[in-house]
Coordinates of C-alpha atoms in Angstrom, one line a residue:
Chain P
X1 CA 114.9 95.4 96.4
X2 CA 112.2 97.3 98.4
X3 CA 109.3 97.0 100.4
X4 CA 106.4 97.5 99.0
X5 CA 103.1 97.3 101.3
X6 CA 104.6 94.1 102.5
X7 CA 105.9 92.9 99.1
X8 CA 109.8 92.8 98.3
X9 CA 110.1 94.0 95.0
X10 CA 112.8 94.9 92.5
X11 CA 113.5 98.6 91.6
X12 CA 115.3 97.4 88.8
X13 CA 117.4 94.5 87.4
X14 CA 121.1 94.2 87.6
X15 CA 122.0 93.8 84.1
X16 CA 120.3 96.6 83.1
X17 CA 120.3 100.8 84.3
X18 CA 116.6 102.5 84.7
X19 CA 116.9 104.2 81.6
X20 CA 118.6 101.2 79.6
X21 CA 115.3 99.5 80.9
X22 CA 113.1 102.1 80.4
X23 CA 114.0 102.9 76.7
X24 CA 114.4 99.0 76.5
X25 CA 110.5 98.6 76.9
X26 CA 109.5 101.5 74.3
X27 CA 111.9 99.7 71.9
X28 CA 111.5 95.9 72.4
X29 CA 109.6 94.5 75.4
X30 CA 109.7 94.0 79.1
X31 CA 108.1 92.2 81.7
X32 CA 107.0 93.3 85.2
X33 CA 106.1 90.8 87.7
X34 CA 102.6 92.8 88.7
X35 CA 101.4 89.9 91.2
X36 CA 101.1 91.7 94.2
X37 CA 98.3 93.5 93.1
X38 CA 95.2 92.6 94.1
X39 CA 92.9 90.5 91.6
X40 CA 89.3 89.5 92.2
X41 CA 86.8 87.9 90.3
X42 CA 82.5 89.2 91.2
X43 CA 80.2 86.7 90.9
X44 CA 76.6 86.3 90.8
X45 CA 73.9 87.6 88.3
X46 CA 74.0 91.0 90.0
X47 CA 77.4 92.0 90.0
X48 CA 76.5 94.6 87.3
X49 CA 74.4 96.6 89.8
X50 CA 77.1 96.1 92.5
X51 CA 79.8 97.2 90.7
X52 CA 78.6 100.4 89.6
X53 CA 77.6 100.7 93.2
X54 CA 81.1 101.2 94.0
X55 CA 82.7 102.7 90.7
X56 CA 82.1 105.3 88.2
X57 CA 82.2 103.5 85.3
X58 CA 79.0 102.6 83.3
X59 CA 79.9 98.3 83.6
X60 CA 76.5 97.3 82.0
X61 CA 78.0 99.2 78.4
X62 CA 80.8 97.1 78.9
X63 CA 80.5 94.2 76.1
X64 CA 81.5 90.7 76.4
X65 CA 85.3 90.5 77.3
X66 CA 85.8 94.6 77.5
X67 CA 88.0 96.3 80.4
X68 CA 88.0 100.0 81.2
X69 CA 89.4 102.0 83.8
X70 CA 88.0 103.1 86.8
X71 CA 87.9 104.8 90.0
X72 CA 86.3 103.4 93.4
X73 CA 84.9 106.8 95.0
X74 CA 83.5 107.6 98.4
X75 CA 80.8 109.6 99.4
X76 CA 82.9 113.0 99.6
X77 CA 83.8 112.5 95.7
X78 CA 87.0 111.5 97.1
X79 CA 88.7 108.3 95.3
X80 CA 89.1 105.6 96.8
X81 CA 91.0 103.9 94.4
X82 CA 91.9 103.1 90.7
X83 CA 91.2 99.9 89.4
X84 CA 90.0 97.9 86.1
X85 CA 87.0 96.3 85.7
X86 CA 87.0 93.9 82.6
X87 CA 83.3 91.9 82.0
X88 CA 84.6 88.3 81.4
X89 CA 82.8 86.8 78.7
X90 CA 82.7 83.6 81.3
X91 CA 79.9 85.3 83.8
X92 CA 82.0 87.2 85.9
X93 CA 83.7 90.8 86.5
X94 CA 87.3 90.7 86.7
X95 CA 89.2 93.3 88.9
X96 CA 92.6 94.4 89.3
X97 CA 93.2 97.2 91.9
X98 CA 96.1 98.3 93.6
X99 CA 98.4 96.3 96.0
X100 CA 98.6 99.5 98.4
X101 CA 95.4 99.5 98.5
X102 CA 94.4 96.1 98.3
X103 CA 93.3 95.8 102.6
X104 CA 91.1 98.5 102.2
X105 CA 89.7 98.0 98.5
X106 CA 88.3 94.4 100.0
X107 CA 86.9 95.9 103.4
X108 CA 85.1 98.4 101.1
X109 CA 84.1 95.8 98.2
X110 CA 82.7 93.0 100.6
X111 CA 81.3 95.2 103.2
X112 CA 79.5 96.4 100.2
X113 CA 78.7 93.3 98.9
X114 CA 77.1 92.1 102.4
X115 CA 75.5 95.0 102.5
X116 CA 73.8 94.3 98.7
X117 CA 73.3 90.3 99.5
X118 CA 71.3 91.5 102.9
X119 CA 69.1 93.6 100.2
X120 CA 68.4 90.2 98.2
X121 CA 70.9 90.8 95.4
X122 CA 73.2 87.9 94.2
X123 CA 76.3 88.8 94.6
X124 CA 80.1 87.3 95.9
X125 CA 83.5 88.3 95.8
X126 CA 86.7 85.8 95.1
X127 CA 89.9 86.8 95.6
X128 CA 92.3 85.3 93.2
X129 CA 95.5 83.9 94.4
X130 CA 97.2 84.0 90.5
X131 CA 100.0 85.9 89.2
X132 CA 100.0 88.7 87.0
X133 CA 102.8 89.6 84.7
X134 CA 102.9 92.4 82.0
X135 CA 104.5 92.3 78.9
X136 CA 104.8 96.1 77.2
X137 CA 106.4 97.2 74.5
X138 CA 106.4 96.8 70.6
X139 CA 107.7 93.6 70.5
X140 CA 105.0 92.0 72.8
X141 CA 103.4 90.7 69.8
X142 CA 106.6 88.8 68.5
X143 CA 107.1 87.4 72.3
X144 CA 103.5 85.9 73.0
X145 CA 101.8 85.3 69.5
X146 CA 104.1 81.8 68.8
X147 CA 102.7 80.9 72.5
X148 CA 99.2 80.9 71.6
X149 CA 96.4 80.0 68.8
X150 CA 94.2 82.5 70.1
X151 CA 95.3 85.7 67.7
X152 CA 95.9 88.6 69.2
X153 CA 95.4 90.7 66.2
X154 CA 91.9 90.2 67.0
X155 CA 92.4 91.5 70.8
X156 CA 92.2 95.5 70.9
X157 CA 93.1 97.7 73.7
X158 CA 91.3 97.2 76.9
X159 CA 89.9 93.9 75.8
X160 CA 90.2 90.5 77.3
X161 CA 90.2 86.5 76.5
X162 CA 90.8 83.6 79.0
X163 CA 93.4 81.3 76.8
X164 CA 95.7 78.7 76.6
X165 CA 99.8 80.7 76.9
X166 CA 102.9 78.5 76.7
X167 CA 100.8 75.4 77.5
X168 CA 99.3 76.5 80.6
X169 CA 95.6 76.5 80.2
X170 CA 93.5 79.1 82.3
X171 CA 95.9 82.6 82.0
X172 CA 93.6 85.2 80.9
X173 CA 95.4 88.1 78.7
X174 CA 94.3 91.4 78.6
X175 CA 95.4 94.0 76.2
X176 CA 96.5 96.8 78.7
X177 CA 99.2 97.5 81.0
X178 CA 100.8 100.7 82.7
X179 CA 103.6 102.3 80.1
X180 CA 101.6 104.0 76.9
X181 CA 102.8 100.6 74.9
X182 CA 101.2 98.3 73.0
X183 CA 100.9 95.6 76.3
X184 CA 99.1 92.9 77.5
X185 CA 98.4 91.9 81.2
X186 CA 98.7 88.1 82.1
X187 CA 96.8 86.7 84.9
X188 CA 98.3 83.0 86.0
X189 CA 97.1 80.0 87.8
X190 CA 100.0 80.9 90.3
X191 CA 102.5 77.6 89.7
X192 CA 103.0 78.6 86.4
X193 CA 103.7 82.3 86.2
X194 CA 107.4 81.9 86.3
X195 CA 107.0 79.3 83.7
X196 CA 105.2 81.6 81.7
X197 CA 107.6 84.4 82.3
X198 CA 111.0 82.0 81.5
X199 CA 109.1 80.7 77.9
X200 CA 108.8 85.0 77.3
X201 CA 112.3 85.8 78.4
X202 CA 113.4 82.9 75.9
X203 CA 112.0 84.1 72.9
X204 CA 114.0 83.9 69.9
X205 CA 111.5 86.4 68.3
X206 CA 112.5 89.2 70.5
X207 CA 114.7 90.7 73.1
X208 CA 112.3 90.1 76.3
X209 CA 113.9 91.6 79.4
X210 CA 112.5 92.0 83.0
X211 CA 112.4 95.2 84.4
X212 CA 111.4 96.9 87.5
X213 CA 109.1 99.6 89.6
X214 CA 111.8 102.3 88.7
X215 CA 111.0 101.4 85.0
X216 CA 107.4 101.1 85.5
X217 CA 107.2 104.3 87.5
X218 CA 108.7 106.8 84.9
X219 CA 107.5 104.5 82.1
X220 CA 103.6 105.2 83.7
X221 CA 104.8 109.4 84.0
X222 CA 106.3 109.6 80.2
X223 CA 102.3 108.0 79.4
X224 CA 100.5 110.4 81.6
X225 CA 99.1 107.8 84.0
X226 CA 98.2 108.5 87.7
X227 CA 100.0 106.4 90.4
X228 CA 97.6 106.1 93.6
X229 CA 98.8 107.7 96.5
X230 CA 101.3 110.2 94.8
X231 CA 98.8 111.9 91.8
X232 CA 95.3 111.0 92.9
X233 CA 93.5 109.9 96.8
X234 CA 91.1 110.0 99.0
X235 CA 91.4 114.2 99.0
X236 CA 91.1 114.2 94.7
X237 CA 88.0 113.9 93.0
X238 CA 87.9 112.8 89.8
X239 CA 87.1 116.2 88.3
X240 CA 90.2 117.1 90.1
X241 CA 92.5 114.2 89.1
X242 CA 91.5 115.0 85.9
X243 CA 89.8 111.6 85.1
X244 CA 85.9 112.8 84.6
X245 CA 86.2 111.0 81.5
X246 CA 86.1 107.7 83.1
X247 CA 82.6 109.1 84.3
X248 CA 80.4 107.0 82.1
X249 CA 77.4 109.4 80.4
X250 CA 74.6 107.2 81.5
X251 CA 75.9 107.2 85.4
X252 CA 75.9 111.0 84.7
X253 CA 72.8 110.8 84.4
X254 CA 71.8 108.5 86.6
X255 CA 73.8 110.3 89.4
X256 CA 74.1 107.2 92.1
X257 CA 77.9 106.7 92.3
X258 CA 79.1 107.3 95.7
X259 CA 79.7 111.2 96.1
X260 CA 78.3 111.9 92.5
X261 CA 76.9 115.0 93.2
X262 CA 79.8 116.9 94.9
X263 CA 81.6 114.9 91.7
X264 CA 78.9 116.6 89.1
X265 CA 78.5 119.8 90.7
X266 CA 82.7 120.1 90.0
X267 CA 82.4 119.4 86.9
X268 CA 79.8 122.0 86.4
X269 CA 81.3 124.7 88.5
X270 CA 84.7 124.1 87.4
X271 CA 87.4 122.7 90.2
X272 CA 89.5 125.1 92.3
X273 CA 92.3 122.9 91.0
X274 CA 93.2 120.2 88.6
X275 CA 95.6 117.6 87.7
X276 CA 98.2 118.9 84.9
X277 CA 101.8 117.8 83.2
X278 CA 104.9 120.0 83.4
X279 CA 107.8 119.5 81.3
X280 CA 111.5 121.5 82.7
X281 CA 115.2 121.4 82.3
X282 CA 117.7 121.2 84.7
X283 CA 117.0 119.8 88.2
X284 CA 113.9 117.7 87.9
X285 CA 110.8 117.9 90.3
X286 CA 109.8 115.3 92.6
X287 CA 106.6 114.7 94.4
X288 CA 105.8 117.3 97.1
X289 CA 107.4 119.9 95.8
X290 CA 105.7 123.4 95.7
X291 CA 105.3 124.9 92.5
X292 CA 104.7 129.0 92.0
X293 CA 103.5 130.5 89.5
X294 CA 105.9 132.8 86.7
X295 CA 106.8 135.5 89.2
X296 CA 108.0 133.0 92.1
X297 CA 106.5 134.6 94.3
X298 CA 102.7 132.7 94.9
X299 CA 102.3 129.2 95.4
X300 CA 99.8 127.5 93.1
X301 CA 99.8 123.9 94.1
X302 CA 102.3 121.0 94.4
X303 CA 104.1 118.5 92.3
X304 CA 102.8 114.9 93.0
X305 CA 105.1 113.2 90.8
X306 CA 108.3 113.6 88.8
X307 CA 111.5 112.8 87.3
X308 CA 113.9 113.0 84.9
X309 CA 112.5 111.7 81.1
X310 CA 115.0 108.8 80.0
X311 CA 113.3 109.2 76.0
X312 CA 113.0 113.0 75.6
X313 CA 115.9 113.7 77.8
X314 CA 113.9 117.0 79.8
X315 CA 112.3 116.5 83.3
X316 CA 108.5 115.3 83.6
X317 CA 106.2 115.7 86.1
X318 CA 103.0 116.0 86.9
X319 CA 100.8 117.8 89.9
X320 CA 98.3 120.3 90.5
X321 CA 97.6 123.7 90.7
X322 CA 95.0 126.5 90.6
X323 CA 92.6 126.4 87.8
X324 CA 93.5 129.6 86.3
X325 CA 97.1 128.3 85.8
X326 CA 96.5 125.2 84.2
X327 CA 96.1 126.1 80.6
X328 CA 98.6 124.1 78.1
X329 CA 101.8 126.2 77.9
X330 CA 101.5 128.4 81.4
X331 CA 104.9 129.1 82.8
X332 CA 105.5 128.1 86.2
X333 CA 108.4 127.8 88.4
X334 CA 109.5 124.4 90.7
X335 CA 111.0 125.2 93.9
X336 CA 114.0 122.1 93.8
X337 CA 115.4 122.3 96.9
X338 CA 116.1 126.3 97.4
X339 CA 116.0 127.5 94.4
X340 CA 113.2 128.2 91.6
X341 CA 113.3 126.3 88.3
X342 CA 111.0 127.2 85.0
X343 CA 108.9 124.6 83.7
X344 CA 105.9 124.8 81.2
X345 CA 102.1 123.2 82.0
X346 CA 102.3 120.7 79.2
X347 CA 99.9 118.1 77.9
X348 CA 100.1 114.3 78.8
X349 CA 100.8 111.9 77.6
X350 CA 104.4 113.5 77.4
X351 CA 105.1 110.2 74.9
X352 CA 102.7 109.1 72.4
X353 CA 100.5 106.3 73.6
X354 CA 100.9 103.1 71.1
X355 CA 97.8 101.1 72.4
X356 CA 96.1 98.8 69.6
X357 CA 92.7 99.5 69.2
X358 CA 92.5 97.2 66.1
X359 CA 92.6 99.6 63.4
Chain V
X1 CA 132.4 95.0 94.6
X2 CA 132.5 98.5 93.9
X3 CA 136.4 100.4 93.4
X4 CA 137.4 101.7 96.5
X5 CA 140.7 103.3 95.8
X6 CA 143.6 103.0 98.9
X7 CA 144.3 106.1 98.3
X8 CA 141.2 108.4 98.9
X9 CA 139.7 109.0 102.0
X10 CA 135.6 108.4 102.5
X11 CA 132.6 109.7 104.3
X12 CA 129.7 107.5 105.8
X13 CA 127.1 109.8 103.4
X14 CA 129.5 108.1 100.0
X15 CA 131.4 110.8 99.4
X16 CA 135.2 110.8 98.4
X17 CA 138.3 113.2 99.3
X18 CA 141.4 113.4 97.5
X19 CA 144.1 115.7 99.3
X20 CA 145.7 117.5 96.7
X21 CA 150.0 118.9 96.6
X22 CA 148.5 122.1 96.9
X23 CA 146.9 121.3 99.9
X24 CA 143.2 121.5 98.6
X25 CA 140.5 118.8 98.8
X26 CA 139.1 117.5 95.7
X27 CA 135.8 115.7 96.6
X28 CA 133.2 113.2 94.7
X29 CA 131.3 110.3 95.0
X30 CA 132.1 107.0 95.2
X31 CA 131.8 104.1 92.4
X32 CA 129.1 102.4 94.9
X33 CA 127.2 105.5 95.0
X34 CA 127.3 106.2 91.2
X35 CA 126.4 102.7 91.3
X36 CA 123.3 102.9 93.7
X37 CA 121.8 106.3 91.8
X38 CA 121.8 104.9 88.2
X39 CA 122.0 107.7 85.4
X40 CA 122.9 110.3 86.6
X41 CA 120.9 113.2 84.5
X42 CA 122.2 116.5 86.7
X43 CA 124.5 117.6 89.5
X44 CA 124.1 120.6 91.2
X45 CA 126.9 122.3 93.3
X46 CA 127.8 125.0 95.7
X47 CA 129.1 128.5 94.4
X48 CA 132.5 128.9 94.5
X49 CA 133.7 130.8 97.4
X50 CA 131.1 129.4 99.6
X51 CA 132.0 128.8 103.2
X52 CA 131.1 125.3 104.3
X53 CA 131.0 123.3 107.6
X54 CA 131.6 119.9 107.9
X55 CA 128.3 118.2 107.1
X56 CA 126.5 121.0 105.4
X57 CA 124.4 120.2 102.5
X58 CA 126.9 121.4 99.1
X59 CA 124.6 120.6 96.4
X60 CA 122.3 117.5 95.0
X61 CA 123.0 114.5 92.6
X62 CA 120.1 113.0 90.6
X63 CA 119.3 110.4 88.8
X64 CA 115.8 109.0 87.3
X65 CA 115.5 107.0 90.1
X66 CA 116.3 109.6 93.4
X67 CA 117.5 112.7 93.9
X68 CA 120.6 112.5 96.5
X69 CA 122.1 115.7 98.7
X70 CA 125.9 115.7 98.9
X71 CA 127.3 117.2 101.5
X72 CA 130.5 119.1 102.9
X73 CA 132.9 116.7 104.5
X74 CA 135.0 119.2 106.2
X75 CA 135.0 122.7 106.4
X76 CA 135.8 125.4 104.5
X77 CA 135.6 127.2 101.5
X78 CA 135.0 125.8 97.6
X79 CA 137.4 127.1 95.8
X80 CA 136.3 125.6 92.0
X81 CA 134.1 122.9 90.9
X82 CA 133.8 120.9 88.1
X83 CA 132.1 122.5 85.2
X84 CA 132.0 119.6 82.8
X85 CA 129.1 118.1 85.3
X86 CA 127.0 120.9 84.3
X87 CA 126.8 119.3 80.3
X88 CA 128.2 116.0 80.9
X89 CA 126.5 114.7 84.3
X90 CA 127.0 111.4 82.8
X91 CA 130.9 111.7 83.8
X92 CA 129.8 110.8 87.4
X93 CA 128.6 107.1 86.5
X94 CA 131.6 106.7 83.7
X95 CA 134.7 107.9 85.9
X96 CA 133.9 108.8 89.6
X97 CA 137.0 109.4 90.8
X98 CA 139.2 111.7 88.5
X99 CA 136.4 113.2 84.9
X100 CA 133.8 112.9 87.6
X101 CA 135.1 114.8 90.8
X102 CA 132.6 117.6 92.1
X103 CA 133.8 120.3 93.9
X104 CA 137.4 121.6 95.3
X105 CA 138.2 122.9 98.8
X106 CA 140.4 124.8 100.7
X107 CA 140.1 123.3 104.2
X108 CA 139.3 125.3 107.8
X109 CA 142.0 122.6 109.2
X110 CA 143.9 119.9 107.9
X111 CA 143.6 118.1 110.9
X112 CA 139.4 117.2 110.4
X113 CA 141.1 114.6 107.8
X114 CA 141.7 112.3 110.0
X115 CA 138.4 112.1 111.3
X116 CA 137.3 110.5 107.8
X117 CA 137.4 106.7 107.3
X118 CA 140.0 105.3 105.0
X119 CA 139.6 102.8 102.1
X120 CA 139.2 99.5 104.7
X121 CA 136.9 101.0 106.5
X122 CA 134.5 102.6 104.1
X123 CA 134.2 98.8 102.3
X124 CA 133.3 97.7 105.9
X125 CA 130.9 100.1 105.8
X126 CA 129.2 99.3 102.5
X127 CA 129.0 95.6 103.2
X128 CA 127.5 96.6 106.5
X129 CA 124.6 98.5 104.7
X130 CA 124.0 96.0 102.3

């Protein structure tokens, strides 16, 4: 167990090793116990306009019951944090942001929103005391379907339905999650997560396990997905982090996030630098370390994270470094501890993504 | 519980000595470590003929989860280590104490032996940190 911003949580399970669990989640199906992060529900009939006050994503495309990742930035371009932001087809937006985070993601969101309801706009923020499980992998299908009549064959990637799971009314399920599986994301009237959890783990369909945050971390890495605080922050921009593609084309346009234009003038100009994967043999790189480029000799930017690959059996990583050294297939060398190791600038995700987009 | 073998003497920092006829050190690390790191996916160790204090760093130990710096329990100089590690770092989390040892020493003075905590002690130690 460790601490984590005030939470103890599991790094892993005892009858299972990381990699056991890892592999065990791209080849049946695991659940993570995600309830310290921070879930919110925005009321009122302008939460539209207030959200996209704070994020870069255009919410007013979203359609009834869509999700989509985004990215709380301030006015330096900087982000703040990454969160999604799923339109509930019951009249509200639904958030889920970071637990690290979560004390300054509120301070920010309701100063915000005091700020807007001082301006006239309806607009309210409820934090949500429910529990949030994942269940990723192949087999999530086989696990939840016989829990519920709603059919998830008619719930694609980044969409979301409030529904009856296991009996308990109220647990809204949405198809995402934080490996590159096939996933979904349960939110819980609190009381009965564990039941929720103990019905999945029970399945006679499939081999449901529970797994940890060593699991989820180098689950999230394998898929290419940023961890806050390690791969992007307050210092990244999107452009940077390599997430511009969360910029929605109409709030291009529109320009009003916070810090859009330092955000749009990098993405015209180019960054200095820029979020890229590295695959390497032999030692694998953690976060912090520098990385030079093929002669050793000049630094070019930083790991932010890494670690061994338990399903291709090399090292991933990812980190940044200087524009003109991020092109697909650029050697690079790792300073592990004192000596220099050869890794490649590769694309991400390093594993296929399997999300089900309903095709 | 974790094998602690009577006969092996420990270090605080979970490593392992074995005093050998020869009068060389054979050093690893213990099942609670291999236990604590997981998969263990690659070992790096000193150079042979390195000259090591007590306590300096001697090489690294990871695993998906950490990587771990192992560290010279007495001084000296290595005199071989185990190549199998190199292809087979896996022999760490399946046999710790004989497949899985990591380096061999030729020691400065016997007598910094006795400064090392024996079996007894070393599961004190462990319960204490957990």
């Amino acid at each position: 167990m460790v601490d984590f911003t005030g939470w103890s949580l599991p790094v892993q399970y005892s009858d299972l090793s990381l990699s056991a669990s890892h592999l065990h989640t791209r080849q049946h199906a695991s659940i993570f116990d995600v309830s310290h992060m921070l879930q919110t529900k925005i009321h009122g009939k302008d939460r539209v306009e207030f959200m996209e006050k704070l994020v870069v994503a255009d919410v007013a495309a979203l359609n009834e019951g869509q999700g989509t990742l985004s990215l709380l930035t301030n006015e330096n371009g900087g982000i703040i944090d990454d969160l999604i932001v799923t339109n509930a087809a019951e009249g509200y937006l639904y958030v889920v942001s970071n637990a690290a985070c979560a004390e300054k993601d509120l301070a920010h969101i309701q100063g915000t929103a005091a700020e807007c309801r001082a301006k006239g706009l309806d607009v309210s923020v409820e934090i949500m005391e429910s529990g949030l499980i994942a269940l990723q992998g192949p087999d999530m299908l086989k696990a939840l379907q016989p829990g519920m009549t709603f059919d998830l064959t008619s719930l694609p990637f980044m969409n979301s339905v409030m529904a009856t799971v296991f009996g308990v009314k109220e647990c809204r399920v949405t198809r995402c999650g934080y490996t590159g599986e096939d996933g979904v994301e349960i939110s819980i009237p609190s009381a009965m997560a564990s039941h929720v959890a103990t019905r999945l783990l029970e399945s006679t369909e499939a081999p449901v396990k529970l797994a940890g945050l060593g699991a989820r971390d180098s689950l999230r890495l394998e898929a290419g997905l940023c961890l806050y605080g390690n791969d992007i922050d307050a210092e990244t921009t999107p452009i940077e982090g390599t997430l511009a593609w969360t910029i929605g084309k109409r709030r291009r346009q529109e320009a009003n996030f916070p810090g859009a234009k330092i955000i749009l003038d990098q993405l015209k100009a180019k960054p200095s630098k820029k979020r890229v994967g590295f695959l390497s043999k032999g030692p694998p790189a953690r976060g912090a370390m520098p990385i030079f480029d093929e002669s050793g000799e000049k630094q070019i930017g930083l790991v932010t994270s890494g670690c061994p690959s338990p399903s291709l059996k090399a090292n991933v990583a990812m980190g940044y470094v200087e524009l003109p050294h991020a092109k697909n297939g650029t050697p690079v060398k790792f300073q592990v501890r004192k000596k220099l190791v050869d890794a490649t600038v590769s694309k991400m995700p390093f594993v296929p993504a399997k999300y089900f987009t309903g095709k | 519980m974790s094998n602690i073998p009577s006969e092996l003497r420990y270090l605080r920092s979970h490593e392992w000595v074995r005093l050998e006829e020869d009068g060389t050190v054979t050093i690893g690390i213990t099942d609670h470590a291999q236990e604590s790191l997981g998969d263990v996916v690659f070992v790096e160790l000193p150079e042979p003929s390195t000259v090591l204090g007590a306590g300096d760093e001697a090489g690294a130990v990871e695993s998906v989860k950490a990587a771990s710096e192992i560290y010279a329990p007495l001084t000296g100089e290595i005199v071989e280590i185990n190549g199998t590690l190199e292809d087979a770092p896996e022999t760490v989390n399946s046999d710790p104490y004989n497949d899985g040892w990591f380096f061999k020493m030729k020691l400065k003075d016997d007598g910094e032996l006795g400064d090392l905590l024996d079996a007894e002690a070393y599961a004190e130690f462990v319960e204490s940190e957990a």
